[in-house]
Coordinates of C-alpha atoms in Angstrom, one line a residue:
M1 CA 12.7 -5.2 -39.7
H2 CA 15.5 -2.9 -40.9
W3 CA 14.1 -0.1 -38.7
L4 CA 14.8 -2.3 -35.7
T5 CA 18.2 -3.6 -36.6
D6 CA 19.9 -0.8 -38.5
P7 CA 20.4 1.5 -35.5
F8 CA 22.3 -1.2 -33.6
S9 CA 24.7 -1.7 -36.5
A10 CA 26.5 1.4 -35.1
D11 CA 28.9 0.6 -32.3
F12 CA 28.0 3.6 -30.2
V13 CA 24.3 2.7 -30.3
L14 CA 25.0 -0.9 -29.3
R15 CA 27.1 0.4 -26.4
A16 CA 24.3 2.7 -25.5
L17 CA 21.9 -0.3 -25.5
L18 CA 24.3 -2.3 -23.2
G19 CA 25.0 0.6 -20.9
G20 CA 21.3 1.5 -20.7
G21 CA 20.4 -2.1 -20.1
L22 CA 22.9 -2.3 -17.2
A23 CA 21.4 0.9 -15.8
A24 CA 18.0 -0.7 -16.1
V25 CA 19.2 -3.7 -14.0
I26 CA 20.4 -1.4 -11.2
C27 CA 17.3 0.8 -11.3
G28 CA 15.0 -2.2 -11.5
V29 CA 16.4 -3.8 -8.4
V30 CA 16.9 -0.6 -6.3
G31 CA 13.9 1.2 -7.7
T32 CA 11.6 -1.6 -6.5
W33 CA 12.6 -0.8 -2.9
V34 CA 12.4 3.0 -3.6
V35 CA 8.7 2.5 -4.7
I36 CA 7.8 0.2 -1.8
R37 CA 9.4 2.5 0.8
G38 CA 8.2 5.7 -0.8
M39 CA 11.7 7.1 -1.3
A40 CA 11.1 8.8 -4.6
F41 CA 11.8 12.3 -3.2
L42 CA 15.1 11.0 -1.8
G43 CA 16.1 9.7 -5.2
E44 CA 15.3 13.0 -6.8
A45 CA 17.3 14.8 -4.0
I46 CA 20.4 12.6 -4.6
G47 CA 20.1 13.2 -8.3
H48 CA 20.3 17.0 -7.7
G49 CA 22.9 16.4 -5.0
M50 CA 25.5 15.0 -7.4
L51 CA 25.4 18.0 -9.7
P52 CA 28.1 20.1 -8.0
G53 CA 30.5 17.2 -8.1
V54 CA 29.8 16.4 -11.7
A55 CA 30.0 20.1 -12.6
L56 CA 33.3 20.6 -10.8
A57 CA 34.7 17.4 -12.4
T58 CA 33.6 18.7 -15.8
V59 CA 35.3 22.1 -15.4
V60 CA 38.6 20.8 -14.1
G61 CA 38.8 17.7 -16.3
A62 CA 38.5 15.1 -13.5
P63 CA 36.5 11.8 -13.8
V64 CA 32.8 12.8 -13.9
M65 CA 31.6 9.7 -12.2
L66 CA 34.0 10.2 -9.3
G67 CA 32.9 13.8 -8.8
G68 CA 29.2 12.8 -8.9
A69 CA 29.8 9.9 -6.5
V70 CA 31.5 12.2 -3.9
S71 CA 28.9 14.9 -4.2
A72 CA 26.0 12.4 -4.0
I73 CA 27.5 10.8 -0.9
A74 CA 27.8 14.2 0.7
M75 CA 24.2 14.9 -0.2
S76 CA 23.1 11.6 1.4
A77 CA 25.0 12.4 4.5
L78 CA 23.5 15.9 4.7
V79 CA 20.0 14.4 4.4
G80 CA 20.8 12.0 7.2
V81 CA 22.0 14.9 9.5
L82 CA 18.9 17.0 8.8
Q83 CA 16.6 14.0 9.4
R84 CA 18.2 13.5 12.8
R85 CA 18.8 17.0 14.0
G86 CA 16.9 19.4 11.7
R87 CA 14.0 21.5 13.0
L88 CA 12.4 21.6 9.5
S89 CA 10.2 18.7 8.2
Y90 CA 12.0 16.0 6.3
D91 CA 10.6 16.9 2.9
T92 CA 11.2 20.6 3.4
S93 CA 14.8 20.0 4.3
I94 CA 15.4 17.8 1.3
G95 CA 13.7 20.3 -1.0
L96 CA 15.9 23.1 0.2
L97 CA 19.0 20.9 -0.1
F98 CA 18.4 19.8 -3.6
V99 CA 17.6 23.3 -4.9
A100 CA 20.8 24.5 -3.2
M101 CA 22.8 21.7 -4.8
L102 CA 21.3 22.3 -8.2
S103 CA 22.0 26.0 -8.1
L104 CA 25.6 25.3 -7.0
G105 CA 26.1 22.8 -9.8
V106 CA 24.9 25.3 -12.4
I107 CA 27.0 28.1 -11.0
I108 CA 30.1 25.9 -11.2
V109 CA 29.5 24.7 -14.7
S110 CA 28.7 28.2 -15.9
H111 CA 32.5 28.9 -15.6
S112 CA 33.1 26.4 -18.4
R113 CA 33.6 27.7 -22.0
S114 CA 31.2 25.0 -23.2
Y115 CA 28.5 25.9 -20.6
A116 CA 25.5 25.0 -22.7
T117 CA 26.9 21.7 -23.8
D118 CA 28.1 20.7 -20.4
A119 CA 24.9 21.7 -18.7
T120 CA 22.8 19.7 -21.2
A121 CA 24.9 16.6 -20.7
I122 CA 24.8 16.9 -16.9
L123 CA 21.1 17.4 -16.7
F124 CA 19.9 15.0 -19.4
G125 CA 22.8 12.5 -19.9
D126 CA 24.6 11.3 -23.0
V127 CA 23.9 7.6 -23.3
L128 CA 25.3 7.6 -26.8
A129 CA 28.7 8.6 -25.5
I130 CA 29.1 5.5 -23.2
D131 CA 32.4 3.8 -23.8
R132 CA 33.9 0.5 -22.6
A133 CA 35.2 1.9 -19.3
D134 CA 31.6 3.1 -18.6
L135 CA 30.3 -0.3 -19.4
A136 CA 32.7 -1.9 -17.0
A137 CA 31.7 0.6 -14.2
L138 CA 28.0 -0.1 -14.8
L139 CA 28.6 -3.9 -14.7
V140 CA 30.4 -3.6 -11.3
A141 CA 27.6 -1.3 -10.0
A142 CA 24.9 -3.8 -11.2
L143 CA 26.7 -6.7 -9.5
V144 CA 27.0 -4.7 -6.2
A145 CA 23.4 -3.7 -6.3
V146 CA 22.2 -7.3 -6.9
V147 CA 24.5 -8.8 -4.3
V148 CA 23.7 -6.2 -1.6
T149 CA 20.0 -6.4 -2.2
A150 CA 20.0 -10.2 -2.0
A151 CA 22.2 -10.2 1.1
L152 CA 20.0 -7.7 3.0
H153 CA 16.6 -8.8 1.6
R154 CA 15.3 -10.0 5.0
S155 CA 16.4 -6.8 6.7
F156 CA 14.9 -4.6 4.0
V157 CA 11.5 -6.4 4.3
A158 CA 11.4 -6.3 8.1
A159 CA 12.4 -2.6 8.2
A160 CA 9.8 -1.8 5.6
F161 CA 6.9 -3.2 7.7
D162 CA 7.9 -2.9 11.4
T163 CA 11.2 -1.6 12.6
R164 CA 10.5 -2.9 16.2
I165 CA 10.1 -6.4 14.9
A166 CA 13.2 -6.0 12.8
T167 CA 15.2 -4.9 15.9
T168 CA 13.8 -7.8 17.9
L169 CA 14.9 -10.2 15.3
G170 CA 18.4 -8.7 15.2
L171 CA 18.1 -7.4 11.6
R172 CA 19.4 -3.9 12.4
P173 CA 16.8 -1.7 10.6
R174 CA 19.0 1.4 10.9
L175 CA 21.8 -0.4 9.0
A176 CA 19.3 -1.6 6.5
Q177 CA 18.1 2.0 6.0
L178 CA 21.7 3.2 5.5
A179 CA 22.3 0.4 3.0
L180 CA 19.2 1.3 1.1
V181 CA 20.2 5.0 0.9
A182 CA 23.6 3.9 -0.3
L183 CA 21.9 1.7 -3.0
V184 CA 19.8 4.6 -4.1
T185 CA 23.0 6.7 -4.4
L186 CA 24.7 4.0 -6.4
A187 CA 21.7 3.7 -8.7
V188 CA 21.5 7.5 -9.3
V189 CA 25.3 7.9 -9.9
A190 CA 25.6 4.8 -12.1
S191 CA 22.6 5.8 -14.3
Y192 CA 23.7 9.4 -14.6
Q193 CA 25.5 8.8 -18.0
A194 CA 22.4 7.2 -19.5
V195 CA 19.6 9.7 -18.6
G196 CA 21.2 12.5 -16.7
S197 CA 20.6 13.8 -13.2
L198 CA 17.1 15.2 -13.9
L199 CA 15.6 12.2 -15.6
V200 CA 17.2 9.4 -13.5
V201 CA 14.3 9.2 -11.2
G202 CA 12.0 8.2 -14.1
L203 CA 14.2 5.2 -14.9
L204 CA 14.4 4.4 -11.1
L205 CA 10.6 4.5 -10.5
A206 CA 8.7 3.8 -13.7
P207 CA 9.9 0.2 -14.4
S208 CA 9.0 -0.9 -10.9
V209 CA 5.6 0.9 -11.1
A210 CA 5.0 -0.9 -14.5
A211 CA 5.9 -4.3 -12.9
G212 CA 3.7 -3.8 -9.8
P213 CA 0.3 -5.0 -11.2
W214 CA 1.8 -8.2 -12.6
T215 CA 3.8 -9.6 -9.7
T216 CA 3.0 -10.8 -6.2
S217 CA 6.5 -10.9 -4.6
I218 CA 9.4 -8.5 -4.3
P219 CA 12.0 -10.6 -6.2
A220 CA 9.5 -11.1 -9.1
R221 CA 8.8 -7.4 -9.2
M222 CA 12.5 -6.7 -9.5
A223 CA 12.9 -9.1 -12.3
V224 CA 9.9 -7.8 -14.3
A225 CA 11.0 -4.2 -13.6
V226 CA 14.4 -5.0 -15.1
G227 CA 12.6 -6.3 -18.2
F228 CA 10.5 -3.1 -18.5
G229 CA 13.7 -1.1 -18.0
W230 CA 15.4 -2.9 -20.9
L231 CA 12.3 -2.4 -23.1
A232 CA 12.3 1.3 -22.3
V233 CA 16.0 1.6 -23.2
L234 CA 15.3 -0.2 -26.5
I235 CA 12.3 1.9 -27.4
G236 CA 14.0 5.1 -26.3
L237 CA 17.1 4.4 -28.5
L238 CA 14.9 3.5 -31.5
C239 CA 12.9 6.7 -31.1
S240 CA 16.1 8.7 -30.8
W241 CA 17.6 7.2 -33.9
H242 CA 14.5 7.5 -36.2
A243 CA 13.0 10.7 -34.8
D244 CA 16.3 12.5 -34.0
T245 CA 15.3 13.1 -30.4
A246 CA 17.5 13.2 -27.2
A247 CA 18.4 9.7 -26.3
G248 CA 18.3 10.0 -22.5
A249 CA 15.0 11.9 -22.5
S250 CA 13.5 9.4 -25.0
I251 CA 14.5 6.5 -22.6
A252 CA 13.0 8.2 -19.6
A253 CA 9.8 9.1 -21.5
A254 CA 9.5 5.5 -22.8
A255 CA 9.8 4.2 -19.2
I256 CA 7.0 6.4 -18.0
A257 CA 4.8 5.6 -21.0
L258 CA 5.3 1.9 -20.3
A259 CA 4.3 2.4 -16.7
G260 CA 1.1 4.2 -17.9
L261 CA 0.3 1.4 -20.4
S262 CA 0.9 -1.3 -17.8
S263 CA -1.5 0.4 -15.4
L264 CA -4.2 0.7 -18.1
A265 CA -3.7 -2.9 -19.2
A266 CA -4.0 -4.1 -15.6
Q267 CA -7.2 -2.1 -15.1
A268 CA -8.7 -3.3 -18.3
L269 CA -7.9 -6.9 -17.4
S270 CA -9.3 -6.5 -13.9
T271 CA -12.5 -5.1 -15.3
A272 CA -12.8 -7.9 -17.8
T273 CA -12.0 -10.5 -15.2
P274 CA -14.0 -9.8 -12.0
G275 CA -12.3 -11.0 -8.8
R276 CA -8.8 -10.5 -10.1
R277 CA -6.4 -8.6 -7.9
S278 CA -6.1 -5.0 -9.0

Protein backbone atom coordinates (compact mmCIF):
# COMPACT_ATOMS: atom_id res chain seq x y z
CA MET A 1 0.00 0.00 0.00
CA HIS A 2 3.03 2.27 -0.04
CA TRP A 3 2.16 3.30 -3.59
CA LEU A 4 -1.09 4.74 -2.20
CA THR A 5 0.21 6.43 0.96
CA ASP A 6 3.70 7.60 0.02
CA PRO A 7 2.61 10.48 -2.27
CA PHE A 8 0.51 12.03 0.48
CA SER A 9 3.38 12.10 2.93
CA ALA A 10 4.47 15.21 1.04
CA ASP A 11 2.68 18.31 2.31
CA PHE A 12 2.20 19.83 -1.15
CA VAL A 13 0.48 16.67 -2.43
CA LEU A 14 -1.76 16.55 0.63
CA ARG A 15 -2.73 20.20 0.06
CA ALA A 16 -3.40 19.33 -3.57
CA LEU A 17 -5.71 16.52 -2.46
CA LEU A 18 -7.61 18.83 -0.11
CA GLY A 19 -7.79 21.64 -2.65
CA GLY A 20 -8.82 19.34 -5.46
CA GLY A 21 -11.41 17.77 -3.17
CA LEU A 22 -12.94 21.16 -2.40
CA ALA A 23 -13.00 21.94 -6.12
CA ALA A 24 -14.77 18.59 -6.60
CA VAL A 25 -17.43 19.66 -4.08
CA ILE A 26 -18.05 22.90 -5.96
CA CYS A 27 -18.05 21.23 -9.37
CA GLY A 28 -20.18 18.31 -8.21
CA VAL A 29 -22.89 20.60 -6.88
CA VAL A 30 -22.85 23.19 -9.66
CA GLY A 31 -21.99 20.73 -12.42
CA THR A 32 -25.15 18.74 -11.76
CA TRP A 33 -27.22 21.75 -12.78
CA VAL A 34 -24.89 22.45 -15.71
CA VAL A 35 -25.56 18.94 -17.05
CA ILE A 36 -29.31 19.07 -16.36
CA ARG A 37 -29.69 22.50 -17.98
CA GLY A 38 -27.33 21.81 -20.91
CA MET A 39 -24.99 24.66 -19.98
CA ALA A 40 -21.68 22.97 -20.80
CA PHE A 41 -20.84 25.46 -23.54
CA LEU A 42 -21.42 28.35 -21.15
CA GLY A 43 -19.02 26.78 -18.66
CA GLU A 44 -16.41 26.44 -21.40
CA ALA A 45 -16.97 30.06 -22.43
CA ILE A 46 -16.51 31.34 -18.88
CA GLY A 47 -13.37 29.25 -18.56
CA HIS A 48 -11.95 31.02 -21.60
CA GLY A 49 -13.39 34.33 -20.44
CA MET A 50 -11.29 34.41 -17.30
CA LEU A 51 -8.03 34.14 -19.26
CA PRO A 52 -7.42 37.87 -19.90
CA GLY A 53 -7.89 38.67 -16.21
CA VAL A 54 -5.64 35.82 -15.09
CA ALA A 55 -3.01 36.75 -17.66
CA LEU A 56 -3.04 40.43 -16.70
CA ALA A 57 -2.81 39.56 -13.00
CA THR A 58 0.12 37.22 -13.75
CA VAL A 59 2.01 39.88 -15.70
CA VAL A 60 1.52 42.71 -13.16
CA GLY A 61 1.83 40.54 -10.04
CA ALA A 62 -1.75 40.98 -8.81
CA PRO A 63 -3.80 38.18 -7.16
CA VAL A 64 -4.56 35.69 -9.93
CA MET A 65 -7.93 34.61 -8.54
CA LEU A 66 -9.09 38.22 -8.35
CA GLY A 67 -8.12 38.90 -11.95
CA GLY A 68 -9.81 35.70 -13.09
CA ALA A 69 -12.97 36.49 -11.16
CA VAL A 70 -13.28 40.00 -12.63
CA SER A 71 -12.68 38.73 -16.15
CA ALA A 72 -15.10 35.80 -15.77
CA ILE A 73 -17.82 38.11 -14.44
CA ALA A 74 -17.27 40.41 -17.41
CA MET A 75 -17.57 37.41 -19.74
CA SER A 76 -20.82 36.33 -18.07
CA ALA A 77 -22.21 39.85 -18.47
CA LEU A 78 -21.25 39.94 -22.16
CA VAL A 79 -22.93 36.58 -22.73
CA GLY A 80 -26.08 37.96 -21.12
CA VAL A 81 -26.02 41.08 -23.29
CA LEU A 82 -25.56 39.08 -26.47
CA GLN A 83 -28.32 36.71 -25.48
CA ARG A 84 -30.77 39.58 -25.06
CA ARG A 85 -29.72 41.88 -27.88
CA GLY A 86 -27.44 40.04 -30.28
CA ARG A 87 -28.50 39.19 -33.81
CA LEU A 88 -26.28 36.10 -33.91
CA SER A 89 -27.37 32.77 -32.47
CA TYR A 90 -26.58 32.12 -28.81
CA ASP A 91 -23.90 29.47 -29.43
CA THR A 92 -22.27 31.49 -32.24
CA SER A 93 -22.04 34.56 -29.99
CA ILE A 94 -20.49 32.55 -27.16
CA GLY A 95 -18.06 30.87 -29.57
CA LEU A 96 -16.83 34.19 -30.91
CA LEU A 97 -16.55 35.63 -27.41
CA PHE A 98 -14.51 32.83 -25.91
CA VAL A 99 -12.09 32.69 -28.85
CA ALA A 100 -11.63 36.46 -28.52
CA MET A 101 -11.02 36.17 -24.77
CA LEU A 102 -8.60 33.26 -25.23
CA SER A 103 -6.65 35.24 -27.84
CA LEU A 104 -6.56 38.32 -25.63
CA GLY A 105 -5.31 36.26 -22.68
CA VAL A 106 -2.48 34.72 -24.68
CA ILE A 107 -1.53 38.12 -26.12
CA ILE A 108 -1.32 39.61 -22.62
CA VAL A 109 0.68 36.77 -21.09
CA SER A 110 3.07 36.76 -24.08
CA HIS A 111 4.54 39.97 -22.65
CA SER A 112 5.76 38.02 -19.62
CA ARG A 113 9.39 36.90 -19.54
CA SER A 114 8.23 33.46 -18.36
CA TYR A 115 5.64 33.17 -21.14
CA ALA A 116 5.75 29.39 -21.56
CA THR A 117 5.53 28.68 -17.83
CA ASP A 118 2.77 31.22 -17.22
CA ALA A 119 0.73 30.04 -20.21
CA THR A 120 0.97 26.40 -19.10
CA ALA A 121 -0.16 27.23 -15.57
CA ILE A 122 -3.05 29.37 -16.83
CA LEU A 123 -4.31 26.79 -19.31
CA PHE A 124 -3.74 23.59 -17.32
CA GLY A 125 -3.56 24.68 -13.68
CA ASP A 126 -1.01 23.94 -10.97
CA VAL A 127 -2.82 21.97 -8.29
CA LEU A 128 0.48 21.03 -6.63
CA ALA A 129 1.10 24.74 -5.88
CA ILE A 130 -2.06 25.18 -3.79
CA ASP A 131 -1.29 26.83 -0.46
CA ARG A 132 -3.28 27.49 2.72
CA ALA A 133 -4.73 30.74 1.39
CA ASP A 134 -5.99 28.89 -1.69
CA LEU A 135 -7.53 26.22 0.54
CA ALA A 136 -9.34 28.89 2.56
CA ALA A 137 -10.68 30.50 -0.64
CA LEU A 138 -11.84 27.12 -1.96
CA LEU A 139 -13.58 26.35 1.34
CA VAL A 140 -15.47 29.65 1.22
CA ALA A 141 -16.42 29.05 -2.42
CA ALA A 142 -17.65 25.53 -1.59
CA LEU A 143 -19.80 26.83 1.26
CA VAL A 144 -21.27 29.55 -0.96
CA ALA A 145 -22.05 27.04 -3.72
CA VAL A 146 -23.77 24.62 -1.34
CA VAL A 147 -25.77 27.31 0.49
CA VAL A 148 -26.94 29.10 -2.69
CA THR A 149 -27.83 25.83 -4.41
CA ALA A 150 -29.82 24.65 -1.42
CA ALA A 151 -31.59 28.01 -0.97
CA LEU A 152 -32.61 28.26 -4.64
CA HIS A 153 -33.29 24.57 -5.27
CA ARG A 154 -37.02 25.01 -5.90
CA SER A 155 -36.41 27.94 -8.23
CA PHE A 156 -33.78 26.02 -10.18
CA VAL A 157 -36.08 23.01 -10.55
CA ALA A 158 -39.07 25.07 -11.65
CA ALA A 159 -37.03 27.16 -14.09
CA ALA A 160 -35.48 24.02 -15.58
CA PHE A 161 -38.83 22.49 -16.51
CA ASP A 162 -41.26 25.37 -17.13
CA THR A 163 -40.44 29.05 -16.70
CA ARG A 164 -44.13 30.02 -16.93
CA ILE A 165 -45.04 27.84 -13.99
CA ALA A 166 -42.05 29.16 -12.09
CA THR A 167 -43.22 32.73 -12.70
CA THR A 168 -46.76 31.84 -11.63
CA LEU A 169 -45.42 30.35 -8.41
CA GLY A 170 -43.39 33.50 -7.73
CA LEU A 171 -40.06 31.67 -8.06
CA ARG A 172 -38.51 34.31 -10.35
CA PRO A 173 -36.90 32.16 -13.08
CA ARG A 174 -34.78 35.03 -14.43
CA LEU A 175 -33.20 35.49 -11.01
CA ALA A 176 -32.66 31.74 -10.82
CA GLN A 177 -30.92 31.82 -14.21
CA LEU A 178 -28.67 34.68 -13.12
CA ALA A 179 -27.83 32.85 -9.90
CA LEU A 180 -27.01 29.71 -11.86
CA VAL A 181 -24.70 31.61 -14.21
CA ALA A 182 -23.04 33.15 -11.13
CA LEU A 183 -22.56 29.66 -9.65
CA VAL A 184 -21.00 28.41 -12.88
CA THR A 185 -18.66 31.41 -12.81
CA LEU A 186 -17.78 30.65 -9.18
CA ALA A 187 -17.09 26.99 -9.98
CA VAL A 188 -14.86 27.82 -12.94
CA VAL A 189 -12.87 30.48 -11.10
CA ALA A 190 -12.51 28.45 -7.90
CA SER A 191 -11.40 25.31 -9.77
CA TYR A 192 -8.92 27.18 -11.96
CA GLN A 193 -5.94 26.47 -9.68
CA ALA A 194 -6.66 22.74 -9.72
CA VAL A 195 -7.09 22.01 -13.42
CA GLY A 196 -6.67 25.27 -15.32
CA SER A 197 -9.06 27.10 -17.58
CA LEU A 198 -9.05 24.59 -20.45
CA LEU A 199 -9.71 21.49 -18.34
CA VAL A 200 -12.12 22.87 -15.75
CA VAL A 201 -15.18 21.85 -17.77
CA GLY A 202 -14.09 18.22 -17.49
CA LEU A 203 -14.23 18.39 -13.70
CA LEU A 204 -17.48 20.35 -13.92
CA LEU A 205 -19.28 17.85 -16.15
CA ALA A 206 -17.75 14.39 -15.82
CA PRO A 207 -18.55 13.64 -12.14
CA SER A 208 -22.21 14.55 -12.63
CA VAL A 209 -22.36 12.46 -15.80
CA ALA A 210 -20.82 9.56 -13.89
CA ALA A 211 -23.37 9.94 -11.08
CA GLY A 212 -26.38 10.15 -13.40
CA PRO A 213 -27.10 6.41 -13.94
CA TRP A 214 -26.98 5.64 -10.21
CA THR A 215 -29.28 8.31 -8.80
CA THR A 216 -32.93 9.29 -9.09
CA SER A 217 -32.96 12.73 -7.46
CA ILE A 218 -30.99 15.92 -7.95
CA PRO A 219 -29.55 16.12 -4.39
CA ALA A 220 -28.46 12.48 -4.57
CA ARG A 221 -26.83 13.11 -7.93
CA MET A 222 -24.91 16.03 -6.47
CA ALA A 223 -23.67 13.93 -3.54
CA VAL A 224 -22.56 11.05 -5.76
CA ALA A 225 -20.96 13.51 -8.21
CA VAL A 226 -18.90 14.95 -5.35
CA GLY A 227 -17.76 11.40 -4.54
CA PHE A 228 -16.73 10.77 -8.15
CA GLY A 229 -14.94 14.12 -8.18
CA TRP A 230 -12.94 13.25 -5.07
CA LEU A 231 -12.05 9.87 -6.60
CA ALA A 232 -10.88 11.59 -9.79
CA VAL A 233 -8.65 13.92 -7.77
CA LEU A 234 -7.16 10.98 -5.85
CA ILE A 235 -6.53 8.91 -9.00
CA GLY A 236 -5.16 11.91 -10.88
CA LEU A 237 -2.69 12.80 -8.15
CA LEU A 238 -1.52 9.19 -7.84
CA CYS A 239 -0.99 8.97 -11.60
CA SER A 240 0.85 12.28 -11.54
CA TRP A 241 3.14 11.12 -8.73
CA HIS A 242 3.99 7.68 -10.08
CA ALA A 243 3.93 8.37 -13.84
CA ASP A 244 5.33 11.90 -13.66
CA THR A 245 2.40 13.40 -15.58
CA ALA A 246 0.77 16.83 -15.29
CA ALA A 247 -1.42 16.77 -12.19
CA GLY A 248 -4.29 18.94 -13.46
CA ALA A 249 -4.56 17.09 -16.75
CA SER A 250 -4.38 13.74 -14.90
CA ILE A 251 -7.29 14.77 -12.66
CA ALA A 252 -9.41 15.87 -15.63
CA ALA A 253 -8.59 12.68 -17.55
CA ALA A 254 -9.45 10.55 -14.51
CA ALA A 255 -12.81 12.32 -14.16
CA ILE A 256 -13.69 11.64 -17.80
CA ALA A 257 -12.50 8.03 -17.55
CA LEU A 258 -14.72 7.51 -14.50
CA ALA A 259 -17.69 8.91 -16.42
CA GLY A 260 -17.03 6.44 -19.23
CA LEU A 261 -16.62 3.51 -16.86
CA SER A 262 -19.78 4.47 -14.98
CA SER A 263 -21.76 4.54 -18.20
CA LEU A 264 -20.39 1.15 -19.28
CA ALA A 265 -21.13 -0.37 -15.86
CA ALA A 266 -24.69 0.99 -15.91
CA GLN A 267 -25.27 -0.41 -19.40
CA ALA A 268 -23.86 -3.80 -18.41
CA LEU A 269 -26.05 -3.92 -15.31
CA SER A 270 -29.09 -2.89 -17.32
CA THR A 271 -28.43 -5.67 -19.84
CA ALA A 272 -27.94 -8.24 -17.09
CA THR A 273 -31.03 -7.04 -15.22
CA PRO A 274 -33.94 -6.60 -17.65
CA GLY A 275 -36.43 -3.93 -16.62
CA ARG A 276 -33.88 -1.83 -14.76
CA ARG A 277 -33.89 1.92 -15.52
CA SER A 278 -31.15 2.74 -18.00
